[in-house]
XYZ file of C-alpha atoms in Angstrom:
314
model
C -9.690 87.398 -53.132
C -9.217 87.154 -49.431
C -12.141 86.505 -47.053
C -12.648 87.936 -43.593
C -10.332 85.323 -42.018
C -7.371 86.218 -44.228
C -7.406 83.029 -46.422
C -6.971 83.413 -50.172
C -8.604 81.308 -52.904
C -5.561 79.112 -53.558
C -5.424 78.028 -49.932
C -9.106 77.158 -49.856
C -8.812 75.107 -53.041
C -5.821 73.139 -51.646
C -7.722 72.378 -48.438
C -10.772 71.172 -50.370
C -8.643 68.875 -52.570
C -6.934 67.386 -49.512
C -10.282 66.730 -47.831
C -11.525 64.898 -50.931
C -8.443 62.603 -50.971
C -8.806 61.701 -47.293
C -12.504 60.844 -47.657
C -11.852 58.658 -50.712
C -9.097 56.713 -48.919
C -11.333 56.082 -45.898
C -14.137 54.824 -48.120
C -11.792 52.408 -49.895
C -10.553 50.983 -46.589
C -14.096 50.500 -45.290
C -15.322 48.834 -48.490
C -12.451 46.330 -48.610
C -13.655 42.881 -47.392
C -11.678 41.080 -44.653
C -9.155 38.479 -45.811
C -10.463 34.917 -46.010
C -8.585 31.818 -44.896
C -6.949 30.061 -47.814
C -7.148 26.586 -46.316
C -10.622 26.892 -44.854
C -9.786 24.546 -41.951
C -11.033 24.974 -38.403
C -8.949 26.695 -35.791
C -7.242 24.082 -33.620
C -6.929 24.995 -29.965
C -3.636 24.088 -28.274
C -3.713 21.070 -25.981
C -3.178 22.004 -22.325
C -0.069 20.445 -20.868
C -0.120 18.844 -17.417
C 2.249 20.604 -15.076
C 4.595 18.271 -13.192
C 3.917 17.911 -9.505
C 6.326 19.532 -7.172
C 8.473 16.870 -5.573
C 11.166 16.837 -2.949
C 13.925 16.457 -5.524
C 17.041 14.611 -4.471
C 17.112 16.118 -0.982
C 15.527 15.020 2.274
C 13.288 17.705 3.722
C 13.919 18.312 7.411
C 11.687 20.211 9.800
C 13.325 23.106 11.695
C 12.292 21.451 14.963
C 14.944 18.782 14.237
C 17.747 21.343 14.317
C 20.608 19.976 16.390
C 19.547 16.328 16.088
C 22.666 14.111 15.752
C 20.894 12.144 13.011
C 21.563 14.974 10.562
C 25.332 14.465 10.792
C 24.925 10.882 9.550
C 22.884 11.723 6.421
C 25.814 11.722 4.014
C 24.661 9.769 0.947
C 22.396 12.645 -0.152
C 21.676 16.226 0.725
C 19.054 17.575 3.083
C 17.496 20.968 3.635
C 15.180 22.606 6.135
C 11.570 23.068 5.092
C 8.258 23.977 6.704
C 6.654 20.508 6.817
C 4.218 18.891 9.277
C 6.460 15.834 9.711
C 10.038 15.705 10.950
C 11.455 14.228 7.737
C 10.017 13.909 4.229
C 11.687 11.329 1.989
C 9.304 11.589 -0.966
C 5.937 12.815 -2.115
C 4.132 10.112 -0.118
C 6.683 9.179 2.576
C 7.378 10.950 5.841
C 8.875 10.124 9.224
C 8.442 11.235 12.812
C 11.404 10.965 15.157
C 10.799 9.995 18.778
C 13.235 9.366 21.597
C 11.956 6.985 24.251
C 13.633 9.105 26.913
C 11.664 12.129 25.721
C 8.516 10.035 25.341
C 8.728 8.972 28.980
C 8.793 12.623 30.058
C 6.204 13.875 27.535
C 3.919 10.977 26.519
C 1.357 13.256 24.851
C 3.835 14.654 22.308
C 3.764 11.779 19.814
C -0.045 11.571 19.771
C -0.329 15.254 18.879
C 2.183 14.855 16.056
C 0.430 11.776 14.672
C -2.909 13.566 14.684
C -1.493 16.359 12.504
C -0.383 13.835 9.853
C -3.805 12.306 9.226
C -4.519 12.072 5.485
C -1.300 13.752 4.299
C 1.078 10.878 3.503
C 0.567 7.305 2.369
C 3.580 5.913 4.234
C 4.028 7.338 7.721
C 7.047 6.102 9.664
C 7.667 6.435 13.389
C 11.435 6.313 13.847
C 11.960 5.412 17.506
C 15.319 5.858 19.211
C 15.691 3.214 21.933
C 17.807 5.102 24.481
C 16.442 3.770 27.793
C 17.090 0.385 29.433
C 13.502 -0.546 30.335
C 11.735 -0.027 27.026
C 9.273 -2.925 26.837
C 6.191 -1.090 28.120
C 6.829 2.009 26.013
C 7.337 -0.008 22.838
C 4.213 -2.046 23.494
C 2.202 1.161 23.812
C 3.705 2.680 20.661
C 3.079 -0.521 18.709
C -0.627 -0.397 19.541
C -0.757 3.262 18.549
C 0.967 2.522 15.245
C -1.498 -0.246 14.395
C -4.498 1.974 15.080
C -3.169 4.951 13.093
C -1.662 2.966 10.168
C 1.925 3.910 10.971
C 5.066 1.860 10.392
C 7.269 1.769 13.482
C 11.039 1.321 13.086
C 13.429 0.918 16.001
C 17.002 2.162 16.020
C 19.661 2.126 18.714
C 22.020 4.794 17.357
C 21.925 8.017 15.379
C 23.920 6.423 12.569
C 21.328 3.667 12.197
C 18.483 6.197 12.121
C 20.226 8.287 9.472
C 20.800 5.185 7.359
C 17.082 4.366 7.459
C 16.227 7.843 6.169
C 18.764 7.498 3.354
C 17.365 4.118 2.307
C 13.786 5.352 2.154
C 14.855 8.344 0.073
C 16.984 6.257 -2.306
C 14.079 3.837 -2.913
C 11.545 6.611 -3.528
C 11.060 5.743 -7.222
C 12.089 2.081 -7.040
C 9.750 -0.526 -8.485
C 8.595 -3.786 -7.013
C 10.756 -5.932 -9.289
C 13.569 -6.022 -6.726
C 11.411 -7.817 -4.149
C 9.223 -9.734 -6.597
C 10.011 -13.408 -6.770
C 10.879 -15.015 -10.086
C 8.051 -17.172 -11.352
C 8.830 -20.215 -13.459
C 7.686 -19.852 -17.064
C 8.560 -23.173 -18.727
C 7.136 -26.593 -17.868
C 10.533 -27.940 -16.821
C 11.121 -25.078 -14.385
C 7.672 -25.489 -12.846
C 8.230 -29.238 -12.550
C 11.511 -28.716 -10.718
C 9.863 -26.123 -8.474
C 7.107 -28.597 -7.580
C 9.412 -31.523 -6.862
C 11.807 -29.479 -4.706
C 9.087 -28.354 -2.289
C 9.943 -31.108 0.254
C 13.062 -30.430 2.264
C 16.455 -31.771 1.023
C 15.169 -32.369 -2.533
C 17.194 -30.436 -5.106
C 17.137 -29.951 -8.865
C 19.219 -33.084 -9.542
C 16.730 -35.191 -7.603
C 13.865 -33.738 -9.630
C 15.611 -34.511 -12.923
C 16.392 -38.079 -11.812
C 12.804 -38.598 -10.663
C 11.202 -37.549 -13.945
C 13.891 -39.185 -16.102
C 13.334 -42.611 -14.518
C 9.548 -42.583 -14.309
C 8.825 -40.616 -17.487
C 6.165 -38.329 -16.017
C 5.204 -36.677 -12.773
C 2.107 -38.872 -12.487
C 4.184 -42.063 -12.498
C 6.603 -40.541 -9.992
C 3.764 -39.736 -7.592
C 2.257 -43.231 -7.918
C 5.613 -44.988 -7.443
C 6.172 -46.931 -4.217
C 9.091 -46.489 -1.846
C 10.995 -49.507 -3.211
C 11.075 -48.014 -6.692
C 12.081 -44.600 -5.338
C 14.967 -46.030 -3.330
C 16.540 -47.370 -6.546
C 17.082 -43.846 -7.887
C 20.590 -42.418 -7.885
C 21.044 -40.091 -4.903
C 17.762 -41.030 -3.233
C 18.306 -42.296 0.270
C 15.827 -43.347 2.899
C 15.267 -39.804 4.196
C 14.447 -38.390 0.750
C 12.143 -41.282 -0.073
C 10.197 -40.790 3.160
C 9.871 -37.031 2.694
C 8.704 -37.417 -0.916
C 6.216 -40.155 -0.066
C 4.838 -38.153 2.850
C 4.466 -35.042 0.701
C 2.550 -36.769 -2.117
C 0.414 -38.978 0.141
C -0.586 -36.295 2.622
C -4.162 -35.009 2.074
C -4.629 -31.455 0.882
C -7.180 -30.712 3.605
C -6.291 -31.047 7.252
C -8.368 -33.652 9.033
C -8.130 -32.180 12.487
C -9.811 -28.836 12.912
C -9.096 -26.657 15.888
C -11.986 -26.499 18.289
C -12.367 -24.202 21.213
C -13.131 -26.098 24.370
C -15.902 -24.894 26.661
C -14.484 -23.200 29.695
C -15.217 -24.997 32.886
C -16.180 -22.939 35.933
C -13.734 -22.792 38.815
C -14.031 -25.476 41.436
C -14.579 -23.005 44.247
C -17.592 -21.282 42.667
C -21.250 -21.379 43.598
C -22.543 -24.953 43.385
C -26.067 -23.929 42.370
C -24.852 -21.657 39.560
C -22.509 -24.334 38.242
C -25.277 -26.930 38.219
C -27.667 -24.596 36.386
C -24.999 -23.760 33.821
C -24.219 -27.419 33.188
C -27.910 -28.196 32.739
C -28.256 -25.366 30.223
C -25.284 -26.666 28.235
C -26.708 -30.182 28.215
C -30.082 -28.980 26.924
C -28.658 -26.608 24.313
C -29.887 -27.150 20.763
C -27.268 -27.122 17.974
C -27.563 -24.331 15.410
C -27.729 -26.828 12.549
C -30.790 -28.486 14.071
C -32.499 -25.123 14.556
C -31.833 -24.087 10.945
C -33.149 -27.436 9.698
C -36.341 -27.000 11.704
C -36.851 -23.510 10.311
C -36.371 -24.686 6.724
C -38.940 -27.524 6.932
C -42.320 -26.768 5.319
C -45.112 -25.943 7.722
C -42.814 -24.768 10.467
C -44.210 -21.946 12.549
C -42.662 -18.479 12.265
C -40.239 -19.216 9.430
C -37.119 -17.123 9.526
C -36.320 -14.504 6.907
C -34.008 -15.157 4.002
C -30.384 -15.178 5.058
C -31.218 -15.261 8.790
C -31.872 -17.888 11.412
C -33.316 -17.875 14.887
C -32.046 -19.574 18.005
C -34.693 -21.117 20.222
C -34.379 -22.361 23.725
C -36.131 -25.566 24.756
C -39.571 -24.617 25.990
């Protein structure tokens, strides 16, 4: 029997059966519990990896303001490339260089100070590569040396473009070098340290040290030996005996201490002022005596801890 919409009974029954299957499948999916972890262990977060710092690579970074500088033609041991950097040359992550011609510095003395000011706090090793291209350079170098000391800058002088380029290559090649190349070798065994001690005086070598210890048995006996016994050693002449005896008999502490002399007034000065100054120096009280007076019990106005007062004779 067809209804008012034109659907027969078989079609309605098929639609009802399909609706029942869809609802049963949805209920089964909703009732199914979520899968559980078989191991039951905690979720381990990945460890963040430190990104490597960006370095200059194997090339020397050159500022575009150095375009046309003859130094660039002498950088041949390694490559170089232009880069937007505050310095003129960058030879590593912590090393940079400023190039300055003394001829240009004489015409524009304010240039180098502006460039140094822009490098404050950016590099650990700041180099001022100075090209000496004028005959009278003493005053300019004296001024630049003072500026380098104040601003913690290493100044290097060069007299040619080839020499300047070689300096840049050396600093770049030693970018990752350790300190073992310039570290002195320290003696590890007792024999090596003994030889090092004996050969401190001039003209005493390793053979002399071996002969000294072999004849006297120990370093103590060699130090206490007199010059007659030392002169009997093989290879020990009068000069070596005197140098060894002077080295072991000389006191460790110097006896004469440097003292600054009091400046005397010029002879043509005021007579009254000179006499008053001399009287004041004669009546001056030493600091040690003043400190001793302050430390005595019952002294008036004792000084504070760590301080002392200077008093003039009343």
